[in-house]
Tab-separated table of N, CA and C in Angstrom:
chain	number	residue	atom	x	y	z
A	1	UNK	N	293.905	327.275	26.937
A	1	UNK	CA	292.735	326.554	27.111
A	1	UNK	C	292.990	325.579	27.523
A	2	UNK	N	291.960	325.123	28.747
A	2	UNK	CA	292.785	324.164	29.843
A	2	UNK	C	291.373	323.350	29.739
A	3	UNK	N	291.199	322.324	29.515
A	3	UNK	CA	289.873	320.992	29.195
A	3	UNK	C	289.716	320.176	30.176
A	4	UNK	N	289.180	320.057	31.257
A	4	UNK	CA	289.200	318.946	32.457
A	4	UNK	C	288.044	317.727	32.135
A	5	UNK	N	288.830	316.878	32.461
A	5	UNK	CA	288.703	315.310	32.296
A	5	UNK	C	287.755	314.600	33.383
A	6	UNK	N	286.748	314.305	33.882
A	6	UNK	CA	285.493	313.243	35.006
A	6	UNK	C	286.786	312.385	34.412
A	7	UNK	N	287.143	311.759	35.469
A	7	UNK	CA	287.231	310.078	35.081
A	7	UNK	C	286.724	309.512	35.672
A	8	UNK	N	284.842	309.857	36.660
A	8	UNK	CA	284.251	309.336	37.315
A	8	UNK	C	284.034	308.170	36.873
A	9	UNK	N	283.639	306.482	37.381
A	9	UNK	CA	282.578	305.776	36.968
A	9	UNK	C	281.507	306.212	36.694
A	10	UNK	N	280.509	306.312	35.779
A	10	UNK	CA	279.052	305.969	35.434
A	10	UNK	C	278.279	305.764	35.639
A	11	UNK	N	279.286	304.264	36.204
A	11	UNK	CA	278.325	302.757	35.986
A	11	UNK	C	277.465	302.701	37.138
A	12	UNK	N	276.491	302.216	37.153
A	12	UNK	CA	275.226	301.774	38.607
A	12	UNK	C	275.699	300.625	39.413
A	13	UNK	N	275.878	300.847	40.835
A	13	UNK	CA	276.554	299.760	41.474
A	13	UNK	C	275.000	298.086	41.228
A	14	UNK	N	274.064	298.561	40.759
A	14	UNK	CA	272.939	297.573	40.498
A	14	UNK	C	272.901	297.979	38.854
A	15	UNK	N	272.388	296.778	38.587
A	15	UNK	CA	272.028	297.253	36.751
A	15	UNK	C	271.048	297.956	36.656
A	16	UNK	N	270.190	298.433	36.039
A	16	UNK	CA	268.825	298.447	35.802
A	16	UNK	C	267.138	297.737	35.283
A	17	UNK	N	266.444	297.788	36.279
A	17	UNK	CA	265.511	296.161	36.215
A	17	UNK	C	265.337	295.667	33.983
A	18	UNK	N	265.369	296.777	33.760
A	18	UNK	CA	265.412	296.662	31.678
A	18	UNK	C	266.282	295.949	31.091
A	19	UNK	N	267.618	295.818	31.981
A	19	UNK	CA	268.544	295.119	31.703
A	19	UNK	C	268.883	294.134	31.990
A	20	UNK	N	268.037	294.037	32.890
A	20	UNK	CA	267.667	292.138	33.488
A	20	UNK	C	266.462	291.379	32.428
A	21	UNK	N	265.627	292.773	32.342
A	21	UNK	CA	264.342	292.066	31.154
A	21	UNK	C	264.922	291.565	29.439
A	22	UNK	N	266.000	292.737	29.115
A	22	UNK	CA	266.459	292.510	28.279
A	22	UNK	C	267.116	291.226	28.124
A	23	UNK	N	267.972	291.074	28.824
A	23	UNK	CA	268.694	289.801	28.678
A	23	UNK	C	267.737	288.381	29.129
A	24	UNK	N	266.769	287.972	29.596
A	24	UNK	CA	265.492	286.855	30.434
A	24	UNK	C	265.134	287.277	28.608
A	25	UNK	N	264.531	287.984	27.964
A	25	UNK	CA	263.789	287.792	26.715
A	25	UNK	C	264.665	287.090	25.190
A	26	UNK	N	265.910	288.044	26.437
A	26	UNK	CA	267.505	287.178	24.641
A	26	UNK	C	267.334	286.074	25.501
A	27	UNK	N	267.597	285.429	26.211
A	27	UNK	CA	267.616	283.920	26.182
A	27	UNK	C	266.567	283.160	26.496
A	28	UNK	N	265.505	283.548	26.808
A	28	UNK	CA	264.419	282.748	25.911
A	28	UNK	C	263.752	282.670	24.387
A	29	UNK	N	264.002	284.035	24.129
A	29	UNK	CA	264.305	283.381	22.148
A	29	UNK	C	265.430	282.341	22.089
A	30	UNK	N	266.807	282.612	22.098
A	30	UNK	CA	267.980	281.838	22.130
A	30	UNK	C	267.165	280.656	22.266
A	31	UNK	N	267.123	280.411	23.723
A	31	UNK	CA	266.440	278.997	23.854
A	31	UNK	C	265.584	278.049	23.293
A	32	UNK	N	265.598	279.096	22.513
A	32	UNK	CA	263.554	278.747	21.838
A	32	UNK	C	263.966	278.239	20.835
A	33	UNK	N	265.309	279.175	19.474
A	33	UNK	CA	265.530	278.841	18.816
A	33	UNK	C	266.708	277.702	18.886
A	34	UNK	N	266.994	276.910	19.542
A	34	UNK	CA	268.060	276.269	19.942
A	34	UNK	C	266.695	274.491	19.741
A	35	UNK	N	265.927	275.010	20.775
A	35	UNK	CA	264.728	273.958	20.642
A	35	UNK	C	264.287	273.418	20.060
A	36	UNK	N	264.462	274.185	19.113
A	36	UNK	CA	263.003	274.921	17.077
A	36	UNK	C	264.395	273.526	16.596
A	37	UNK	N	265.607	274.336	16.185
A	37	UNK	CA	266.196	274.066	15.697
A	37	UNK	C	266.548	272.380	15.884
A	38	UNK	N	266.846	272.171	17.570
A	38	UNK	CA	266.998	270.795	18.307
A	38	UNK	C	265.590	269.768	16.843
A	39	UNK	N	264.613	270.101	17.531
A	39	UNK	CA	263.189	269.251	17.405
A	39	UNK	C	263.857	268.941	15.608
A	40	UNK	N	263.754	269.435	15.364
A	40	UNK	CA	264.192	269.702	13.050
A	40	UNK	C	264.742	268.598	13.042
A	41	UNK	N	266.486	268.602	13.314
A	41	UNK	CA	267.250	267.782	13.518
A	41	UNK	C	267.002	266.817	13.813
A	42	UNK	N	266.208	265.998	15.206
A	42	UNK	CA	266.030	264.629	15.935
A	42	UNK	C	264.609	264.093	14.926
A	43	UNK	N	263.523	264.678	14.830
A	43	UNK	CA	262.153	264.192	14.566
A	43	UNK	C	262.201	264.392	13.642
A	44	UNK	N	262.118	265.866	12.487
A	44	UNK	CA	261.670	265.653	11.661
A	44	UNK	C	262.855	265.314	10.372
A	45	UNK	N	262.797	263.808	10.326
A	45	UNK	CA	263.394	262.550	9.093
A	45	UNK	C	262.924	262.427	7.624
A	46	UNK	N	261.954	263.174	7.502
A	46	UNK	CA	261.564	262.883	6.226
A	46	UNK	C	262.757	262.459	4.695
A	47	UNK	N	261.774	261.748	4.063
A	47	UNK	CA	263.204	260.635	3.663
A	47	UNK	C	263.139	261.609	1.980
A	48	UNK	N	261.523	261.622	1.597
A	48	UNK	CA	261.499	261.939	0.852
A	48	UNK	C	260.228	262.974	0.578
A	49	UNK	N	259.794	264.006	-1.082
A	49	UNK	CA	259.066	264.603	-0.321
A	49	UNK	C	257.199	263.702	-0.367
A	50	UNK	N	255.794	264.341	-0.127
A	50	UNK	CA	254.794	264.603	-0.300
A	50	UNK	C	254.159	265.491	-1.176
A	51	UNK	N	253.905	265.110	-1.932
A	51	UNK	CA	253.682	265.824	-3.318
A	51	UNK	C	251.922	265.311	-3.742
A	52	UNK	N	250.900	266.296	-3.406
A	52	UNK	CA	249.818	266.142	-3.353
A	52	UNK	C	249.827	267.914	-4.638
A	53	UNK	N	248.867	267.387	-5.542
A	53	UNK	CA	248.315	268.013	-6.772
A	53	UNK	C	246.861	267.983	-6.229
A	54	UNK	N	246.547	269.497	-6.513
A	54	UNK	CA	244.938	270.244	-6.616
A	54	UNK	C	244.713	271.565	-7.429
A	55	UNK	N	243.632	270.840	-8.066
A	55	UNK	CA	243.230	271.967	-9.655
A	55	UNK	C	242.979	273.285	-9.030
A	56	UNK	N	243.297	274.648	-9.237
A	56	UNK	CA	242.946	275.430	-8.850
A	56	UNK	C	241.486	276.780	-9.526
A	57	UNK	N	241.719	276.328	-10.554
A	57	UNK	CA	240.792	276.949	-11.568
A	57	UNK	C	241.010	276.108	-13.311
A	58	UNK	N	239.773	276.870	-14.245
A	58	UNK	CA	239.967	276.510	-15.285
A	58	UNK	C	239.115	277.630	-15.882
A	59	UNK	N	239.905	277.752	-17.113
A	59	UNK	CA	239.540	279.044	-18.293
A	59	UNK	C	239.654	278.740	-19.323
A	60	UNK	N	238.813	279.287	-20.448
A	60	UNK	CA	239.069	279.253	-21.855
A	60	UNK	C	240.104	280.298	-22.032
A	61	UNK	N	241.057	280.127	-22.536
A	61	UNK	CA	242.342	280.558	-23.235
A	61	UNK	C	242.631	280.587	-24.880
A	62	UNK	N	242.211	281.554	-25.439
A	62	UNK	CA	242.755	281.580	-26.886
A	62	UNK	C	241.514	279.882	-27.633
A	63	UNK	N	242.824	278.969	-28.083
A	63	UNK	CA	242.290	277.302	-28.389
A	63	UNK	C	241.635	276.970	-27.989
A	64	UNK	N	242.451	277.249	-25.967
A	64	UNK	CA	242.438	275.583	-25.564
A	64	UNK	C	242.288	276.138	-24.260
A	65	UNK	N	242.276	275.562	-22.825
A	65	UNK	CA	241.493	275.774	-21.980
A	65	UNK	C	242.598	275.843	-20.747
A	66	UNK	N	243.197	276.534	-19.932
A	66	UNK	CA	243.861	276.714	-18.888
A	66	UNK	C	243.857	276.421	-17.702
A	67	UNK	N	244.092	274.960	-16.873
A	67	UNK	CA	243.988	274.656	-15.784
A	67	UNK	C	245.290	275.374	-15.242
A	68	UNK	N	245.069	276.510	-13.920
A	68	UNK	CA	245.561	276.225	-12.599
A	68	UNK	C	245.877	275.322	-12.188
A	69	UNK	N	247.005	275.099	-11.092
A	69	UNK	CA	246.954	274.291	-9.945
A	69	UNK	C	248.513	274.060	-9.148
A	70	UNK	N	248.389	274.174	-8.329
A	70	UNK	CA	248.958	273.695	-7.162
A	70	UNK	C	249.661	272.617	-6.521
A	71	UNK	N	250.883	272.363	-6.430
A	71	UNK	CA	251.513	270.933	-5.964
A	71	UNK	C	251.816	271.193	-4.623
A	72	UNK	N	251.584	271.074	-3.731
A	72	UNK	CA	251.469	270.906	-2.059
A	72	UNK	C	252.596	269.519	-1.239
A	73	UNK	N	253.695	270.483	-1.422
A	73	UNK	CA	255.194	269.347	-0.565
A	73	UNK	C	254.220	269.466	1.130
A	74	UNK	N	253.815	268.277	1.491
A	74	UNK	CA	253.897	268.185	2.659
A	74	UNK	C	255.310	267.612	3.724
A	75	UNK	N	255.854	267.096	3.279
A	75	UNK	CA	257.223	266.166	4.054
A	75	UNK	C	258.013	267.638	4.151
A	76	UNK	N	259.462	267.461	4.891
A	76	UNK	CA	259.670	268.499	4.980
A	76	UNK	C	261.126	268.584	4.152
A	77	UNK	N	260.968	267.187	3.273
A	77	UNK	CA	262.586	267.339	2.031
A	77	UNK	C	261.899	268.060	0.471
A	78	UNK	N	262.669	268.654	0.655
A	78	UNK	CA	262.583	269.326	-1.047
A	78	UNK	C	262.679	268.324	-2.621
A	79	UNK	N	262.125	268.927	-3.285
A	79	UNK	CA	262.249	268.311	-5.345
A	79	UNK	C	261.900	268.981	-5.361
A	80	UNK	N	263.058	268.171	-6.143
A	80	UNK	CA	263.492	269.515	-7.916
A	80	UNK	C	262.932	268.650	-8.727
A	81	UNK	N	263.115	270.012	-10.009
A	81	UNK	CA	262.587	269.001	-11.222
A	81	UNK	C	261.171	268.049	-11.750
A	82	UNK	N	260.427	268.462	-10.558
A	82	UNK	CA	259.256	268.333	-10.250
A	82	UNK	C	257.714	268.034	-11.749
A	83	UNK	N	258.014	266.625	-12.296
A	83	UNK	CA	257.130	266.475	-13.096
A	83	UNK	C	255.911	266.330	-12.569
A	84	UNK	N	254.522	268.111	-13.260
A	84	UNK	CA	253.513	267.724	-12.716
A	84	UNK	C	252.794	266.842	-14.494
A	85	UNK	N	251.706	266.382	-14.451
A	85	UNK	CA	250.723	265.607	-15.341
A	85	UNK	C	249.265	265.678	-15.206
A	86	UNK	N	248.780	266.792	-15.990
A	86	UNK	CA	247.306	266.772	-15.995
A	86	UNK	C	246.539	265.392	-16.803
A	87	UNK	N	245.072	265.624	-16.540
A	87	UNK	CA	245.058	264.038	-17.786
A	87	UNK	C	243.114	264.460	-18.013
A	88	UNK	N	242.831	264.860	-18.607
A	88	UNK	CA	240.894	264.438	-18.800
A	88	UNK	C	241.163	263.203	-19.126
A	89	UNK	N	239.477	262.443	-18.390
A	89	UNK	CA	239.254	261.697	-18.874
A	89	UNK	C	237.993	261.666	-18.439
A	90	UNK	N	236.958	260.708	-19.805
A	90	UNK	CA	235.763	260.355	-19.897
A	90	UNK	C	235.089	258.791	-19.947
A	91	UNK	N	234.699	258.857	-18.944
A	91	UNK	CA	233.863	257.409	-19.138
A	91	UNK	C	235.345	256.404	-18.772
A	92	UNK	N	236.600	256.888	-18.277
A	92	UNK	CA	237.516	255.935	-18.411
A	92	UNK	C	238.564	256.256	-19.130
A	93	UNK	N	237.991	256.916	-20.131
A	93	UNK	CA	239.304	256.581	-21.226
A	93	UNK	C	239.885	258.118	-21.522
A	94	UNK	N	241.291	258.133	-22.167
A	94	UNK	CA	242.164	258.805	-21.802
A	94	UNK	C	242.308	259.845	-22.794
A	95	UNK	N	240.992	260.866	-22.278
A	95	UNK	CA	241.396	262.039	-23.816
A	95	UNK	C	242.747	262.795	-23.926
A	96	UNK	N	242.786	263.059	-22.929
A	96	UNK	CA	243.828	264.028	-23.462
A	96	UNK	C	244.934	264.293	-21.948
A	97	UNK	N	246.393	264.336	-22.398
A	97	UNK	CA	246.899	264.319	-20.700
A	97	UNK	C	248.623	265.379	-21.799
A	98	UNK	N	248.805	266.352	-20.996
A	98	UNK	CA	249.891	267.047	-20.779
A	98	UNK	C	250.649	266.939	-19.866
A	99	UNK	N	251.905	267.949	-19.586
A	99	UNK	CA	252.476	267.889	-18.219
A	99	UNK	C	253.333	269.053	-18.479
A	100	UNK	N	253.973	269.276	-17.462
A	100	UNK	CA	255.332	270.170	-16.831
A	100	UNK	C	255.824	270.569	-16.474
A	101	UNK	N	256.966	270.685	-15.865
A	101	UNK	CA	258.190	270.474	-14.929
A	101	UNK	C	258.081	271.337	-14.196
A	102	UNK	N	257.873	271.797	-12.424
A	102	UNK	CA	258.636	272.676	-12.082
A	102	UNK	C	259.955	273.010	-11.240
A	103	UNK	N	260.373	273.982	-11.360
A	103	UNK	CA	261.834	273.933	-10.947
A	103	UNK	C	262.247	273.205	-9.436
A	104	UNK	N	261.558	273.474	-8.281
A	104	UNK	CA	261.305	272.585	-7.070
A	104	UNK	C	259.924	273.581	-6.453
A	105	UNK	N	259.973	272.178	-5.461
A	105	UNK	CA	258.833	272.906	-4.894
A	105	UNK	C	259.791	272.392	-3.069
A	106	UNK	N	260.156	273.547	-2.218
A	106	UNK	CA	260.314	273.031	-1.258
A	106	UNK	C	259.310	272.527	0.172
A	107	UNK	N	260.215	271.882	0.673
A	107	UNK	CA	259.957	271.480	2.615
A	107	UNK	C	258.855	271.646	3.106
A	108	UNK	N	257.242	271.392	2.735
A	108	UNK	CA	256.249	272.255	3.509
A	108	UNK	C	255.469	273.615	2.734
A	109	UNK	N	255.717	273.580	0.951
A	109	UNK	CA	255.364	274.595	0.866
A	109	UNK	C	254.248	274.353	-0.509
A	110	UNK	N	254.044	275.459	-1.297
A	110	UNK	CA	253.258	274.771	-2.345
A	110	UNK	C	254.189	275.740	-3.405
A	111	UNK	N	253.839	275.277	-4.451
A	111	UNK	CA	254.831	275.465	-6.557
A	111	UNK	C	253.165	276.011	-6.943
A	112	UNK	N	252.927	276.585	-8.054
A	112	UNK	CA	251.987	277.257	-8.544
A	112	UNK	C	252.232	276.580	-9.791
A	113	UNK	N	251.615	276.759	-11.296
A	113	UNK	CA	251.939	277.181	-12.269
A	113	UNK	C	250.369	276.552	-13.209
A	114	UNK	N	250.868	276.021	-14.633
A	114	UNK	CA	249.494	276.188	-15.324
A	114	UNK	C	249.392	274.902	-16.515
A	115	UNK	N	248.691	274.449	-16.952
A	115	UNK	CA	248.317	273.523	-17.904
A	115	UNK	C	247.841	273.894	-18.514
A	116	UNK	N	247.725	273.306	-20.255
A	116	UNK	CA	247.039	273.999	-21.639
A	116	UNK	C	246.237	272.545	-22.199
A	117	UNK	N	245.143	272.698	-21.972
A	117	UNK	CA	244.030	271.529	-22.866
A	117	UNK	C	243.824	271.726	-24.285
A	118	UNK	N	243.846	270.765	-24.596
A	118	UNK	CA	243.328	271.815	-26.514
A	118	UNK	C	240.957	271.397	-25.945
A	119	UNK	N	241.236	270.008	-25.284
A	119	UNK	CA	239.575	269.630	-24.414
A	119	UNK	C	239.101	270.682	-23.198
A	120	UNK	N	237.994	270.495	-23.712
A	120	UNK	CA	237.577	271.417	-22.467
A	120	UNK	C	237.146	270.855	-21.194
A	121	UNK	N	237.400	270.610	-19.825
A	121	UNK	CA	237.697	269.561	-19.075
A	121	UNK	C	236.078	269.550	-18.082
A	122	UNK	N	235.257	270.229	-18.891
A	122	UNK	CA	234.233	271.218	-18.203
A	122	UNK	C	233.413	269.537	-18.420
A	123	UNK	N	232.583	269.111	-17.034
A	123	UNK	CA	232.017	267.904	-16.948
A	123	UNK	C	232.411	265.967	-17.248
A	124	UNK	N	234.312	266.666	-17.177
A	124	UNK	CA	234.407	265.211	-17.564
A	124	UNK	C	235.890	265.459	-15.857
A	125	UNK	N	236.574	264.125	-16.116
A	125	UNK	CA	237.247	264.458	-15.017
A	125	UNK	C	238.538	263.962	-14.826
A	126	UNK	N	238.790	265.630	-14.543
A	126	UNK	CA	240.406	266.113	-14.142
A	126	UNK	C	241.112	265.839	-13.154
A	127	UNK	N	242.428	264.860	-13.459
A	127	UNK	CA	243.234	265.225	-12.740
A	127	UNK	C	245.002	265.759	-12.548
A	128	UNK	N	245.468	266.624	-11.701
A	128	UNK	CA	246.607	266.865	-11.693
A	128	UNK	C	247.688	266.568	-10.677
A	129	UNK	N	248.130	265.648	-10.928
A	129	UNK	CA	249.375	265.000	-9.893
A	129	UNK	C	250.943	265.441	-10.644
A	130	UNK	N	251.496	264.753	-9.050
A	130	UNK	CA	252.916	264.788	-10.079
A	130	UNK	C	253.440	263.481	-9.763
A	131	UNK	N	254.385	263.023	-11.055
A	131	UNK	CA	254.528	261.779	-11.485
A	131	UNK	C	255.309	261.160	-11.545
A	132	UNK	N	256.910	262.808	-11.004
A	132	UNK	CA	258.237	262.323	-10.802
A	132	UNK	C	259.157	263.608	-10.212
A	133	UNK	N	260.063	263.332	-9.194
A	133	UNK	CA	261.200	264.379	-9.307
A	133	UNK	C	262.020	263.856	-8.819
A	134	UNK	N	263.281	264.770	-7.961
A	134	UNK	CA	264.367	264.779	-8.287
A	134	UNK	C	265.065	265.043	-6.658
A	135	UNK	N	266.244	264.650	-6.228
A	135	UNK	CA	266.417	265.169	-4.990
A	135	UNK	C	267.906	265.854	-5.597
A	136	UNK	N	267.269	267.361	-4.896
A	136	UNK	CA	268.622	268.211	-5.047
A	136	UNK	C	269.805	268.178	-4.194
């Protein structure tokens, strides 16, 4: 049994247009990623987190009142061990103060949690804020 091998080069003299298009698209993507990383490295120099608390929902649960909240980090710096304090006030007097700790809140991100109060916050001033954090 004899096998015949063809040693001819099947490569075209000129590359197909799709090869050029793939090369151009790839080059644009690579340059875009390099520019984005470079901008973040040079311009986005937040030295500390910027944490903002927002109350999402309040509802009665068992013997208390559950307050769901969100902590938003408007900075590029990550915060860890974020202590969140919730406070119910009425006519300037603090009626109840509770706190929890979030493991971390990445830069330009959000983290959610819940606080449980014994008193009903309805009709009173309810605030949720980050009171401390660590740098990871």
